[in-house]
Tab-separated table of C-alpha atoms and ligand atoms in Angstrom:
chain	number	residue	atom	x	y	z
A	1218	UNK	CA	0.227	0.034	-0.046
A	1219	UNK	CA	1.395	3.553	-0.252
A	1220	UNK	CA	1.338	6.874	0.656
A	1221	UNK	CA	1.408	9.348	-2.236
A	1222	UNK	CA	0.247	12.097	-2.540
A	1223	UNK	CA	-3.449	12.871	-5.200
A	1224	UNK	CA	-2.129	15.565	-7.936
A	1225	UNK	CA	-5.190	16.709	-9.847
A	1226	UNK	CA	-5.301	17.737	-13.403
A	1227	UNK	CA	-7.621	20.312	-14.662
A	1228	UNK	CA	-8.912	19.808	-18.665
A	1229	UNK	CA	-11.812	20.304	-20.538
A	1230	UNK	CA	-13.009	17.668	-22.417
A	1231	UNK	CA	-15.081	17.935	-25.758
A	1232	UNK	CA	-17.785	15.415	-25.127
A	1233	UNK	CA	-19.011	13.976	-21.036
A	1234	UNK	CA	-21.895	11.544	-22.050
A	1235	UNK	CA	-21.613	8.779	-22.991
A	1236	UNK	CA	-25.059	7.039	-24.714
A	1237	UNK	CA	-26.208	4.065	-25.342
A	1238	UNK	CA	-29.050	3.090	-28.266
A	1239	UNK	CA	-31.282	1.910	-25.076
A	1240	UNK	CA	-31.356	1.595	-21.516
A	1241	UNK	CA	-29.019	-2.118	-20.284
A	1242	UNK	CA	-31.416	-4.064	-18.070
A	1243	UNK	CA	-29.784	-4.037	-14.271
A	1244	UNK	CA	-29.185	-0.277	-13.628
A	1245	UNK	CA	-31.588	0.957	-16.090
A	1246	UNK	CA	-29.472	4.372	-17.582
A	1247	UNK	CA	-29.339	5.464	-21.072
A	1248	UNK	CA	-26.316	7.752	-20.677
A	1249	UNK	CA	-23.716	7.670	-18.435
A	1250	UNK	CA	-21.330	10.961	-17.509
A	1251	UNK	CA	-18.846	10.989	-15.461
A	1252	UNK	CA	-16.666	14.356	-13.520
A	1253	UNK	CA	-13.373	12.636	-13.178
A	1254	UNK	CA	-11.056	9.872	-14.468
A	1255	UNK	CA	-8.970	7.952	-11.435
A	1256	UNK	CA	-10.230	7.113	-8.760
A	1257	UNK	CA	-9.452	8.166	-4.888
A	1258	UNK	CA	-10.816	4.943	-4.076
A	1259	UNK	CA	-8.838	3.233	-5.863
A	1260	UNK	CA	-9.907	-0.264	-5.554
A	1261	UNK	CA	-7.609	-2.960	-6.311
A	1262	UNK	CA	-10.221	-5.060	-8.480
A	1263	UNK	CA	-11.678	-2.292	-10.241
A	1264	UNK	CA	-12.199	-2.717	-13.727
A	1265	UNK	CA	-11.519	1.203	-15.248
A	1266	UNK	CA	-7.272	-0.133	-14.955
A	1267	UNK	CA	-8.860	-2.031	-18.316
A	1268	UNK	CA	-7.269	-0.674	-20.958
A	1269	UNK	CA	-10.216	0.870	-22.862
A	1270	UNK	CA	-11.865	2.832	-20.190
A	1271	UNK	CA	-7.935	3.830	-18.798
A	1272	UNK	CA	-6.357	6.740	-20.070
A	1273	UNK	CA	-2.889	5.785	-16.875
A	1274	UNK	CA	-0.033	3.680	-19.255
A	1275	UNK	CA	0.957	2.843	-15.380
A	1276	UNK	CA	-2.033	1.381	-13.302
A	1277	UNK	CA	-1.400	2.435	-10.285
A	1278	UNK	CA	-1.431	6.314	-11.353
A	1279	UNK	CA	-5.516	5.957	-11.888
A	1280	UNK	CA	-5.704	6.046	-7.632
A	1281	UNK	CA	-3.645	8.968	-7.515
A	1282	UNK	CA	-3.746	11.364	-10.835
A	1283	UNK	CA	-7.153	12.413	-10.718
A	1284	UNK	CA	-8.592	14.398	-14.369
A	1285	UNK	CA	-11.326	16.927	-14.020
A	1286	UNK	CA	-13.706	16.910	-16.193
A	1287	UNK	CA	-13.854	21.292	-15.713
A	1288	UNK	CA	-16.272	22.111	-17.846
A	1289	UNK	CA	-18.695	18.773	-16.799
A	1290	UNK	CA	-21.687	20.234	-16.450
A	1291	UNK	CA	-22.559	23.210	-19.101
A	1292	UNK	CA	-21.181	19.696	-21.539
A	1293	UNK	CA	-23.943	17.728	-20.324
A	1294	UNK	CA	-26.840	21.156	-19.972
A	1295	UNK	CA	-25.241	21.128	-23.767
A	1296	UNK	CA	-25.728	16.931	-24.188
A	1297	UNK	CA	-28.485	16.937	-22.823
A	1298	UNK	CA	-30.578	19.423	-24.888
A	1299	UNK	CA	-32.035	17.709	-27.392
A	1300	UNK	CA	-31.443	13.761	-26.226
A	1301	UNK	CA	-34.099	11.790	-25.515
A	1302	UNK	CA	-35.320	11.157	-21.934
A	1303	UNK	CA	-34.003	8.022	-19.932
A	1304	UNK	CA	-31.433	7.828	-16.762
A	1305	UNK	CA	-28.161	9.236	-16.649
A	1306	UNK	CA	-25.383	7.755	-14.701
A	1307	UNK	CA	-23.489	10.091	-13.119
A	1308	UNK	CA	-22.461	11.256	-10.019
A	1309	UNK	CA	-18.710	10.594	-8.467
A	1310	UNK	CA	-17.325	11.653	-4.394
A	1311	UNK	CA	-14.297	10.578	-4.084
A	1312	UNK	CA	-12.371	13.274	-2.316
A	1313	UNK	CA	-11.375	15.595	-4.969
A	1314	UNK	CA	-15.506	15.776	-6.028
A	1315	UNK	CA	-14.741	18.308	-1.473
A	1316	UNK	CA	-12.586	20.144	-3.492
A	1317	UNK	CA	-13.962	20.633	-7.566
A	1318	UNK	CA	-18.338	20.224	-7.160
A	1319	UNK	CA	-18.601	18.531	-10.851
A	1320	UNK	CA	-20.857	15.981	-9.063
A	1321	UNK	CA	-23.010	18.346	-8.478
A	1322	UNK	CA	-23.238	20.813	-10.333
A	1323	UNK	CA	-24.148	17.676	-13.069
A	1324	UNK	CA	-27.131	17.372	-10.407
A	1325	UNK	CA	-28.168	20.404	-10.130
A	1326	UNK	CA	-28.055	19.502	-14.789
A	1327	UNK	CA	-30.184	16.834	-14.348
A	1328	UNK	CA	-32.256	18.618	-12.333
A	1329	UNK	CA	-32.610	21.569	-14.686
A	1330	UNK	CA	-33.921	19.273	-17.219
A	1331	UNK	CA	-35.880	17.025	-16.176
A	1332	UNK	CA	-33.968	13.803	-16.203
A	1333	UNK	CA	-33.436	11.123	-13.760
A	1334	UNK	CA	-29.853	9.992	-12.175
A	1335	UNK	CA	-28.853	6.866	-11.095
A	1336	UNK	CA	-26.023	6.693	-8.127
A	1337	UNK	CA	-23.752	4.147	-7.446
A	1338	UNK	CA	-21.243	4.955	-4.843
A	1339	UNK	CA	-18.235	3.725	-1.973
A	1340	UNK	CA	-18.611	7.508	-0.967
A	1341	UNK	CA	-21.551	8.865	2.204
A	1342	UNK	CA	-19.962	12.292	0.772
A	1343	UNK	CA	-22.665	11.889	-2.097
A	1344	UNK	CA	-25.231	12.129	1.350
A	1345	UNK	CA	-24.090	16.490	1.460
A	1346	UNK	CA	-26.360	16.202	-2.692
A	1347	UNK	CA	-29.216	14.538	-0.558
A	1348	UNK	CA	-31.335	18.181	-0.932
A	1349	UNK	CA	-30.841	17.758	-4.801
A	1350	UNK	CA	-30.763	13.952	-5.254
A	1351	UNK	CA	-34.323	14.193	-3.276
A	1352	UNK	CA	-35.761	17.622	-5.719
A	1353	UNK	CA	-34.388	14.983	-8.431
A	1354	UNK	CA	-36.342	12.328	-7.752
A	1355	UNK	CA	-39.789	14.928	-6.846
A	1356	UNK	CA	-39.592	15.729	-10.434
A	1357	UNK	CA	-38.090	13.134	-12.154
A	1358	UNK	CA	-36.716	9.987	-9.832
A	1359	UNK	CA	-33.259	8.744	-8.762
A	1360	UNK	CA	-31.984	5.735	-7.644
A	1361	UNK	CA	-28.815	5.761	-5.053
A	1362	UNK	CA	-26.916	2.181	-5.510
A	1363	UNK	CA	-24.063	1.793	-2.169
A	1364	UNK	CA	-21.133	-0.280	-3.566
A	1365	UNK	CA	-20.664	-3.029	-0.701
A	1366	UNK	CA	-19.030	-6.387	-0.628
A	1367	UNK	CA	-19.575	-7.546	2.811
A	1368	UNK	CA	-20.073	-6.288	5.660
A	1369	UNK	CA	-18.336	-6.027	9.054
A	1370	UNK	CA	-18.502	-8.599	10.385
A	1371	UNK	CA	-17.847	-11.160	7.729
A	1372	UNK	CA	-15.309	-13.423	8.555
A	1373	UNK	CA	-12.934	-11.840	5.560
A	1374	UNK	CA	-14.578	-8.340	6.085
A	1375	UNK	CA	-10.970	-7.171	6.931
A	1376	UNK	CA	-9.570	-8.011	4.053
A	1377	UNK	CA	-11.792	-6.755	1.635
A	1378	UNK	CA	-10.919	-3.517	3.402
A	1379	UNK	CA	-7.977	-3.968	2.345
A	1380	UNK	CA	-9.431	-4.028	-1.130
A	1381	UNK	CA	-10.542	-1.335	-1.208
A	1382	UNK	CA	-8.771	0.327	1.337
A	1383	UNK	CA	-8.305	3.779	0.192
A	1384	UNK	CA	-13.424	4.006	0.268
A	1385	UNK	CA	-14.488	4.975	3.581
A	1386	UNK	CA	-15.290	1.662	5.825
A	1387	UNK	CA	-18.677	-0.391	4.907
A	1388	UNK	CA	-20.491	0.625	7.949
A	1389	UNK	CA	-20.395	3.701	6.997
A	1390	UNK	CA	-21.722	3.477	3.948
A	1391	UNK	CA	-24.918	1.589	5.181
A	1392	UNK	CA	-25.408	4.962	8.083
A	1393	UNK	CA	-25.211	7.319	5.160
A	1394	UNK	CA	-27.738	4.802	2.726
A	1395	UNK	CA	-30.170	4.361	6.104
A	1396	UNK	CA	-30.053	8.386	5.202
A	1397	UNK	CA	-30.852	8.340	2.072
A	1398	UNK	CA	-34.169	5.669	1.997
A	1399	UNK	CA	-35.827	8.423	4.718
A	1400	UNK	CA	-35.326	10.401	2.917
A	1401	UNK	CA	-37.634	8.528	0.509
A	1402	UNK	CA	-35.425	7.490	-2.443
A	1403	UNK	CA	-35.073	4.255	-3.280
A	1404	UNK	CA	-32.016	3.029	-2.440
A	1405	UNK	CA	-29.670	-0.208	-1.738
A	1406	UNK	CA	-27.072	-1.920	-2.467
A	1407	UNK	CA	-24.750	-2.893	-5.507
A	1408	UNK	CA	-22.932	-5.647	-4.271
A	1409	UNK	CA	-20.236	-6.221	-7.191
A	1410	UNK	CA	-18.211	-7.502	-7.868
A	1411	UNK	CA	-18.211	-10.673	-5.997
A	1412	UNK	CA	-14.375	-11.610	-5.228
A	1413	UNK	CA	-13.667	-15.380	-5.376
A	1414	UNK	CA	-12.718	-16.363	-1.266
A	1415	UNK	CA	-13.025	-13.150	0.586
A	1416	UNK	CA	-17.343	-12.673	-0.359
A	1417	UNK	CA	-18.544	-15.579	-2.674
A	1418	UNK	CA	-19.844	-17.151	0.778
A	1419	UNK	CA	-23.596	-17.947	1.285
A	1420	UNK	CA	-22.654	-16.197	5.136
A	1421	UNK	CA	-21.249	-12.981	4.235
A	1422	UNK	CA	-24.613	-12.704	1.224
A	1423	UNK	CA	-27.176	-13.538	3.419
A	1424	UNK	CA	-25.082	-10.502	5.721
A	1425	UNK	CA	-25.159	-8.361	3.031
A	1426	UNK	CA	-29.024	-8.454	2.399
A	1427	UNK	CA	-29.714	-8.648	5.485
A	1428	UNK	CA	-28.067	-5.310	6.481
A	1429	UNK	CA	-29.132	-4.031	3.345
A	1430	UNK	CA	-32.949	-4.797	5.030
A	1431	UNK	CA	-31.666	-3.707	8.248
A	1432	UNK	CA	-30.971	-0.135	6.654
A	1433	UNK	CA	-33.540	0.399	4.830
A	1434	UNK	CA	-32.202	-1.265	1.349
A	1435	UNK	CA	-34.680	-2.371	-1.798
A	1436	UNK	CA	-32.584	-4.691	-3.339
A	1437	UNK	CA	-28.823	-5.923	-4.145
A	1438	UNK	CA	-27.873	-6.827	-7.035
A	1439	UNK	CA	-25.062	-8.519	-7.825
A	1440	UNK	CA	-22.037	-10.016	-10.331
A	1441	UNK	CA	-18.872	-11.808	-10.831
A	1442	UNK	CA	-15.092	-9.253	-11.895
A	1443	UNK	CA	-14.097	-9.777	-14.336
A	1444	UNK	CA	-9.919	-8.883	-14.896
A	1445	UNK	CA	-8.774	-7.559	-18.515
A	1446	UNK	CA	-5.236	-6.382	-20.192
A	1447	UNK	CA	-3.286	-4.556	-17.488
A	1448	UNK	CA	-6.050	-4.365	-15.240
A	1449	UNK	CA	-5.623	-8.366	-15.239
A	1450	UNK	CA	-1.232	-7.473	-13.735
A	1451	UNK	CA	-2.228	-5.163	-12.137
A	1452	UNK	CA	-4.843	-7.364	-9.671
A	1453	UNK	CA	-2.523	-10.541	-9.741
A	1454	UNK	CA	0.798	-8.140	-8.304
A	1455	UNK	CA	-1.701	-6.757	-5.703
A	1456	UNK	CA	-2.563	-11.083	-5.358
A	1457	UNK	CA	1.417	-11.851	-5.184
A	1458	UNK	CA	2.469	-9.259	-2.804
A	1459	UNK	CA	-0.750	-9.119	-0.084
A	1460	UNK	CA	-2.631	-11.986	-0.664
A	1461	UNK	CA	-0.792	-15.075	-1.852
A	1462	UNK	CA	-3.173	-17.940	-0.736
A	1463	UNK	CA	-5.757	-16.397	-2.922
A	1464	UNK	CA	-2.894	-16.673	-5.596
A	1465	UNK	CA	-3.948	-20.267	-6.990
A	1466	UNK	CA	-8.088	-19.757	-7.154
A	1467	UNK	CA	-7.957	-16.657	-8.791
A	1468	UNK	CA	-4.826	-17.867	-11.352
A	1469	UNK	CA	-7.229	-21.014	-11.866
A	1470	UNK	CA	-10.670	-19.361	-12.610
A	1471	UNK	CA	-8.588	-16.672	-14.041
A	1472	UNK	CA	-6.345	-17.828	-16.242
A	1473	UNK	CA	-4.426	-16.134	-19.631
A	1474	UNK	CA	-6.572	-14.645	-21.923
A	1475	UNK	CA	-10.342	-15.435	-19.343
A	1476	UNK	CA	-11.967	-12.520	-18.768
A	1477	UNK	CA	-14.954	-13.508	-17.008
A	1478	UNK	CA	-15.036	-16.420	-14.402
A	1479	UNK	CA	-14.443	-20.070	-16.000
A	1480	UNK	CA	-16.710	-22.334	-14.231
A	1481	UNK	CA	-17.959	-20.188	-12.457
A	1482	UNK	CA	-21.368	-21.247	-10.759
A	1483	UNK	CA	-22.791	-17.498	-11.859
A	1484	UNK	CA	-26.850	-19.098	-11.260
A	1485	UNK	CA	-26.137	-21.233	-7.786
A	1486	UNK	CA	-24.448	-17.352	-6.208
A	1487	UNK	CA	-27.776	-15.480	-8.322
A	1488	UNK	CA	-30.534	-17.891	-6.558
A	1489	UNK	CA	-28.723	-17.516	-3.229
A	1490	UNK	CA	-28.685	-13.943	-3.109
A	1491	UNK	CA	-32.890	-13.967	-4.869
A	1492	UNK	CA	-33.240	-16.014	-1.643
A	1493	UNK	CA	-31.172	-13.634	0.462
A	1494	UNK	CA	-33.319	-11.344	-1.156
A	1495	UNK	CA	-36.555	-13.005	-0.746
A	1496	UNK	CA	-36.362	-13.586	2.747
A	1497	UNK	CA	-35.489	-9.978	3.774
A	1498	UNK	CA	-38.461	-8.650	1.575
A	1499	UNK	CA	-36.328	-6.931	-0.374
A	1500	UNK	CA	-35.375	-7.538	-4.709
A	1501	UNK	CA	-32.584	-8.489	-6.945
A	1502	UNK	CA	-33.183	-6.426	-9.304
A	1503	UNK	CA	-32.815	-2.446	-9.386
A	1504	UNK	CA	-35.979	-0.118	-10.190
A	1505	UNK	CA	-36.523	2.018	-12.949
A	1506	UNK	CA	-36.602	5.166	-12.633
A	1507	UNK	CA	-39.484	6.440	-14.528
A	1508	UNK	CA	-40.258	10.108	-14.958
A	1509	UNK	CA	-43.898	10.527	-13.638
A	1510	UNK	CA	-45.969	11.844	-16.776
A	1511	UNK	CA	-44.255	10.637	-19.931
A	1512	UNK	CA	-45.291	9.961	-22.590
A	1513	UNK	CA	-43.511	6.307	-22.796
A	1514	UNK	CA	-44.112	5.800	-18.528
A	1515	UNK	CA	-45.940	2.613	-19.535
A	1516	UNK	CA	-43.473	1.388	-22.238
A	1517	UNK	CA	-40.520	1.664	-20.140
A	1518	UNK	CA	-42.752	0.101	-16.733
A	1519	UNK	CA	-43.892	-2.252	-19.218
A	1520	UNK	CA	-39.936	-3.423	-20.151
A	1521	UNK	CA	-39.166	-3.706	-16.719
A	1522	UNK	CA	-41.432	-5.637	-16.248
A	1523	UNK	CA	-40.200	-8.167	-19.363
A	1524	UNK	CA	-36.796	-7.430	-17.684
A	1525	UNK	CA	-37.563	-9.195	-14.608
A	1526	UNK	CA	-38.877	-11.604	-16.168
A	1527	UNK	CA	-36.507	-12.321	-18.267
A	1528	UNK	CA	-33.763	-12.614	-15.210
A	1529	UNK	CA	-35.831	-14.944	-13.059
A	1530	UNK	CA	-36.274	-17.237	-16.317
A	1531	UNK	CA	-32.671	-16.605	-16.570
A	1532	UNK	CA	-32.006	-18.229	-12.984
A	1533	UNK	CA	-34.152	-21.224	-13.749
A	1534	UNK	CA	-32.430	-22.083	-16.963
A	1535	UNK	CA	-34.696	-21.832	-19.230
A	1536	UNK	CA	-33.355	-22.932	-23.385
A	1537	UNK	CA	-31.355	-20.031	-24.719
A	1538	UNK	CA	-35.077	-19.108	-27.631
A	1539	UNK	CA	-37.565	-18.518	-24.514
A	1540	UNK	CA	-34.518	-15.979	-23.053
A	1541	UNK	CA	-34.147	-14.521	-26.995
A	1542	UNK	CA	-38.566	-14.096	-27.450
A	1543	UNK	CA	-38.267	-11.354	-24.124
A	1544	UNK	CA	-35.430	-10.339	-24.423
A	1545	UNK	CA	-35.882	-9.504	-28.048
A	1546	UNK	CA	-39.880	-8.120	-27.327
A	1547	UNK	CA	-38.239	-5.712	-24.840
A	1548	UNK	CA	-36.085	-3.942	-27.433
A	1549	UNK	CA	-39.418	-3.997	-29.557
A	1550	UNK	CA	-40.908	-1.574	-26.283
A	1551	UNK	CA	-38.213	0.048	-25.242
A	1552	UNK	CA	-37.194	1.385	-29.014
A	1553	UNK	CA	-41.147	1.868	-29.805
A	1554	UNK	CA	-42.046	5.591	-30.173
A	1555	UNK	CA	-45.771	5.618	-29.060
A	1556	UNK	CA	-46.988	5.224	-26.453
A	1557	UNK	CA	-47.962	0.559	-26.072
A	1558	UNK	CA	-50.760	1.821	-23.264
A	1559	UNK	CA	-52.820	3.812	-26.020
A	1560	UNK	CA	-51.922	1.748	-28.603
A	1561	UNK	CA	-53.835	-1.236	-26.461
A	1562	UNK	CA	-56.389	0.718	-25.616
A	1563	UNK	CA	-57.297	1.307	-29.818
A	1564	UNK	CA	-56.750	-1.835	-31.353
A	1565	UNK	CA	-56.160	-4.103	-28.705
A	1566	UNK	CA	-54.335	-6.860	-28.253
A	1567	UNK	CA	-54.411	-7.831	-32.093
A	1568	UNK	CA	-52.522	-4.575	-32.164
A	1569	UNK	CA	-50.090	-5.274	-29.439
A	1570	UNK	CA	-49.335	-7.800	-32.505
A	1571	UNK	CA	-48.266	-6.245	-34.577
A	1572	UNK	CA	-45.633	-5.163	-33.462
A	1573	UNK	CA	-41.640	-6.106	-34.899
A	1574	UNK	CA	-40.623	-9.799	-32.643
A	1575	UNK	CA	-44.013	-9.107	-30.326
A	1576	UNK	CA	-46.480	-12.076	-32.050
A	1577	UNK	CA	-49.107	-14.322	-30.499
A	1578	UNK	CA	-47.418	-15.700	-27.568
A	1579	UNK	CA	-45.879	-12.597	-26.146
A	1580	UNK	CA	-48.553	-10.094	-27.349
A	1581	UNK	CA	-50.577	-11.903	-24.506
A	1582	UNK	CA	-47.982	-11.519	-22.512
A	1583	UNK	CA	-48.162	-7.457	-22.876
A	1584	UNK	CA	-50.844	-7.290	-22.586
A	1585	UNK	CA	-51.496	-8.622	-18.903
A	1586	UNK	CA	-48.088	-6.852	-18.486
A	1587	UNK	CA	-49.769	-3.210	-19.347
A	1588	UNK	CA	-53.023	-4.328	-17.413
A	1589	UNK	CA	-50.794	-4.980	-14.044
A	1590	UNK	CA	-48.089	-1.810	-15.073
A	1591	UNK	CA	-47.488	1.479	-13.216
A	1592	UNK	CA	-45.254	2.962	-14.655
A	1593	UNK	CA	-45.352	5.565	-10.961
A	1594	UNK	CA	-44.700	3.183	-8.429
A	1595	UNK	CA	-40.824	3.977	-8.284
B	612	SF4	S1	-14.507	2.718	-6.292
B	612	SF4	FE1	-15.686	2.249	-8.228
B	612	SF4	S2	-14.387	3.569	-9.803
B	612	SF4	FE2	-13.433	3.768	-7.574
B	612	SF4	S3	-12.190	2.504	-7.048
B	612	SF4	FE3	-13.513	1.385	-6.224
B	612	SF4	S4	-14.582	-0.303	-8.062
B	612	SF4	FE4	-13.636	1.691	-9.053
């Protein structure tokens, strides 16, 4: 571990908003915009050290040389001017934010333009902007998730802390979660990445879910670790130096040229999380932030319900063609310019069946979802 001093470089990028064709089915964001490059939390497993994300030749610079996009709020305002309404993945409350306040100013732009936001944080510093998040939630919806992979009472907590040694302790994140929940904003946990041999045991997974529910969180979304190119090299260097007993396990799970975990039994872990969530009365899916009264609100909610069913089918290992039927229907509804509820009201089931990638069987499924849909429930 290093006590190296952090340096900041301010610059003016030309663009800030990353745009996707449609919102993903995990975080429900179509856009992302971040004010800093590099992260002072310096988690050893961070995928941002991958070549495609990292502007650093030396991966150790990632946590100590922070590039500050000083025109981020202005760029965001300009980019959102003609962008279709959808959720933005934004906010970054690493210590740099106390000095530069760019995340706050970007949230102000989201409030002003009426875009919903999703904030994913390892730092309780996000509480500083609770007033703004509350205002955004009232106007356009906001969802907050804290990155937490282990609870303070878990057997490997001390070792997990060494993996994210520059980030505030998990207890502070849980306490912040409680305050955000008390403010009426949907909040939960992103349990990512579940590190093999450190936090993938059933007791830790159940504890994270239980602590989340006890602190007012309503969801735990989880996924595994990916390791690639220079990030993989860096991470193996950390294992060699500080966790030599884990080296053999990771060499087996992440052999050369692999990205995800070889032989991963992800379904087993996901089912464990689902069972723990059901027991705790929370969900293993993030709620979709949908702007109240927006023209396509019902489409977005039907897509959310379809994606929930798709995830359940994946957990049940249902055949691939069935999964694709749901996936393609969700994409088709997401891409429609028209309000699907209106189509159903005017043309009934026949109208739904005419939508590309829907057809007869899916038409009946979508009809049921329209009838049970409540787009403003987030
Ligand atoms: S807080 Fe997130 S972005 Fe920052 S180092 Fe950790 S994993 Fe990476």
